[in-house]
């Protein structure tokens, strides 16, 4: 399993030219799965991502976790 995590100002998913989901500030995760990956692997990866300190705090240091960021 591989993941690319990107901070975004906005992002959306379109299927057949129809928007099905969108976000404003947040994270976009592109995940590649293989046959041997399982649900447990996915949960472990999710735990890592939600604990990345990739958003700025009040002093503009990259010190906020995604779920604590005021986006």
PDB file of C-alpha atoms in Angstrom:
ATOM      1  CA  UNK A   1       0.000   0.000   0.000  1.00  0.00           C
ATOM      2  CA  UNK A   2       1.299   3.444  -0.941  1.00  0.00           C
ATOM      3  CA  UNK A   3      -0.117   6.851  -0.073  1.00  0.00           C
ATOM      4  CA  UNK A   4       0.444  10.386  -1.303  1.00  0.00           C
ATOM      5  CA  UNK A   5      -0.754  13.041   1.159  1.00  0.00           C
ATOM      6  CA  UNK A   6      -1.206  16.605  -0.064  1.00  0.00           C
ATOM      7  CA  UNK A   7      -2.503  19.712   1.720  1.00  0.00           C
ATOM      8  CA  UNK A   8      -5.110  21.451  -0.420  1.00  0.00           C
ATOM      9  CA  UNK A   9      -7.105  24.678  -0.364  1.00  0.00           C
ATOM     10  CA  UNK A  10      -9.888  22.850  -2.144  1.00  0.00           C
ATOM     11  CA  UNK A  11     -10.444  19.549  -3.901  1.00  0.00           C
ATOM     12  CA  UNK A  12     -13.304  17.711  -5.550  1.00  0.00           C
ATOM     13  CA  UNK A  13     -14.175  14.342  -7.057  1.00  0.00           C
ATOM     14  CA  UNK A  14     -16.014  14.210 -10.376  1.00  0.00           C
ATOM     15  CA  UNK A  15     -17.550  11.106 -11.932  1.00  0.00           C
ATOM     16  CA  UNK A  16     -18.867  11.408 -15.493  1.00  0.00           C
ATOM     17  CA  UNK A  17     -18.536  15.211 -15.275  1.00  0.00           C
ATOM     18  CA  UNK A  18     -20.689  15.303 -12.135  1.00  0.00           C
ATOM     19  CA  UNK A  19     -19.256  16.487  -8.795  1.00  0.00           C
ATOM     20  CA  UNK A  20     -19.847  13.822  -6.133  1.00  0.00           C
ATOM     21  CA  UNK A  21     -17.737  15.240  -3.275  1.00  0.00           C
ATOM     22  CA  UNK A  22     -15.685  18.302  -2.397  1.00  0.00           C
ATOM     23  CA  UNK A  23     -13.707  19.854   0.448  1.00  0.00           C
ATOM     24  CA  UNK A  24     -12.146  23.218   1.194  1.00  0.00           C
ATOM     25  CA  UNK A  25      -8.931  23.350   3.241  1.00  0.00           C
ATOM     26  CA  UNK A  26      -7.790  19.902   4.196  1.00  0.00           C
ATOM     27  CA  UNK A  27      -5.837  16.929   2.953  1.00  0.00           C
ATOM     28  CA  UNK A  28      -6.123  14.931  -0.227  1.00  0.00           C
ATOM     29  CA  UNK A  29      -4.956  11.313   0.027  1.00  0.00           C
ATOM     30  CA  UNK A  30      -4.266   9.224  -3.053  1.00  0.00           C
ATOM     31  CA  UNK A  31      -3.935   5.589  -2.004  1.00  0.00           C
ATOM     32  CA  UNK A  32      -2.671   2.642  -4.034  1.00  0.00           C
ATOM     33  CA  UNK A  33      -3.768  -0.795  -2.860  1.00  0.00           C
ATOM     34  CA  UNK A  34      -2.359  -4.217  -3.708  1.00  0.00           C
ATOM     35  CA  UNK A  35      -3.921  -7.668  -3.488  1.00  0.00           C
ATOM     36  CA  UNK A  36      -2.318  -8.541  -0.169  1.00  0.00           C
ATOM     37  CA  UNK A  37      -3.391  -5.291   1.599  1.00  0.00           C
ATOM     38  CA  UNK A  38      -6.166  -5.685   4.145  1.00  0.00           C
ATOM     39  CA  UNK A  39      -8.438  -3.595   6.364  1.00  0.00           C
ATOM     40  CA  UNK A  40      -5.953  -3.630   9.237  1.00  0.00           C
ATOM     41  CA  UNK A  41      -3.241  -2.179   6.968  1.00  0.00           C
ATOM     42  CA  UNK A  42      -5.641   0.580   5.948  1.00  0.00           C
ATOM     43  CA  UNK A  43      -6.488   1.490   9.559  1.00  0.00           C
ATOM     44  CA  UNK A  44      -2.794   1.606  10.508  1.00  0.00           C
ATOM     45  CA  UNK A  45      -2.085   3.936   7.592  1.00  0.00           C
ATOM     46  CA  UNK A  46      -5.052   6.135   8.547  1.00  0.00           C
ATOM     47  CA  UNK A  47      -3.752   6.427  12.131  1.00  0.00           C
ATOM     48  CA  UNK A  48      -0.398   7.639  10.806  1.00  0.00           C
ATOM     49  CA  UNK A  49      -1.931  10.213   8.466  1.00  0.00           C
ATOM     50  CA  UNK A  50      -4.230  11.792  11.060  1.00  0.00           C
ATOM     51  CA  UNK A  51      -1.217  12.304  13.323  1.00  0.00           C
ATOM     52  CA  UNK A  52       0.998  14.024  10.726  1.00  0.00           C
ATOM     53  CA  UNK A  53       1.795  17.581  11.806  1.00  0.00           C
ATOM     54  CA  UNK A  54       1.287  19.209   8.415  1.00  0.00           C
ATOM     55  CA  UNK A  55      -0.766  22.334   9.190  1.00  0.00           C
ATOM     56  CA  UNK A  56       0.472  25.639  10.659  1.00  0.00           C
ATOM     57  CA  UNK A  57      -0.133  26.600  14.279  1.00  0.00           C
ATOM     58  CA  UNK A  58      -0.576  30.169  15.571  1.00  0.00           C
ATOM     59  CA  UNK A  59       3.176  30.796  15.191  1.00  0.00           C
ATOM     60  CA  UNK A  60       3.019  29.519  11.571  1.00  0.00           C
ATOM     61  CA  UNK A  61       5.064  26.413  12.395  1.00  0.00           C
ATOM     62  CA  UNK A  62       3.951  23.123  10.843  1.00  0.00           C
ATOM     63  CA  UNK A  63       2.709  21.755  14.128  1.00  0.00           C
ATOM     64  CA  UNK A  64      -1.032  21.038  13.781  1.00  0.00           C
ATOM     65  CA  UNK A  65      -2.547  17.642  13.082  1.00  0.00           C
ATOM     66  CA  UNK A  66      -5.300  17.498  10.421  1.00  0.00           C
ATOM     67  CA  UNK A  67      -8.102  16.867  12.898  1.00  0.00           C
ATOM     68  CA  UNK A  68      -7.041  19.861  15.044  1.00  0.00           C
ATOM     69  CA  UNK A  69      -6.532  22.329  12.223  1.00  0.00           C
ATOM     70  CA  UNK A  70      -9.008  25.188  11.985  1.00  0.00           C
ATOM     71  CA  UNK A  71      -9.711  24.866   8.266  1.00  0.00           C
TER      72      UNK A  71
END
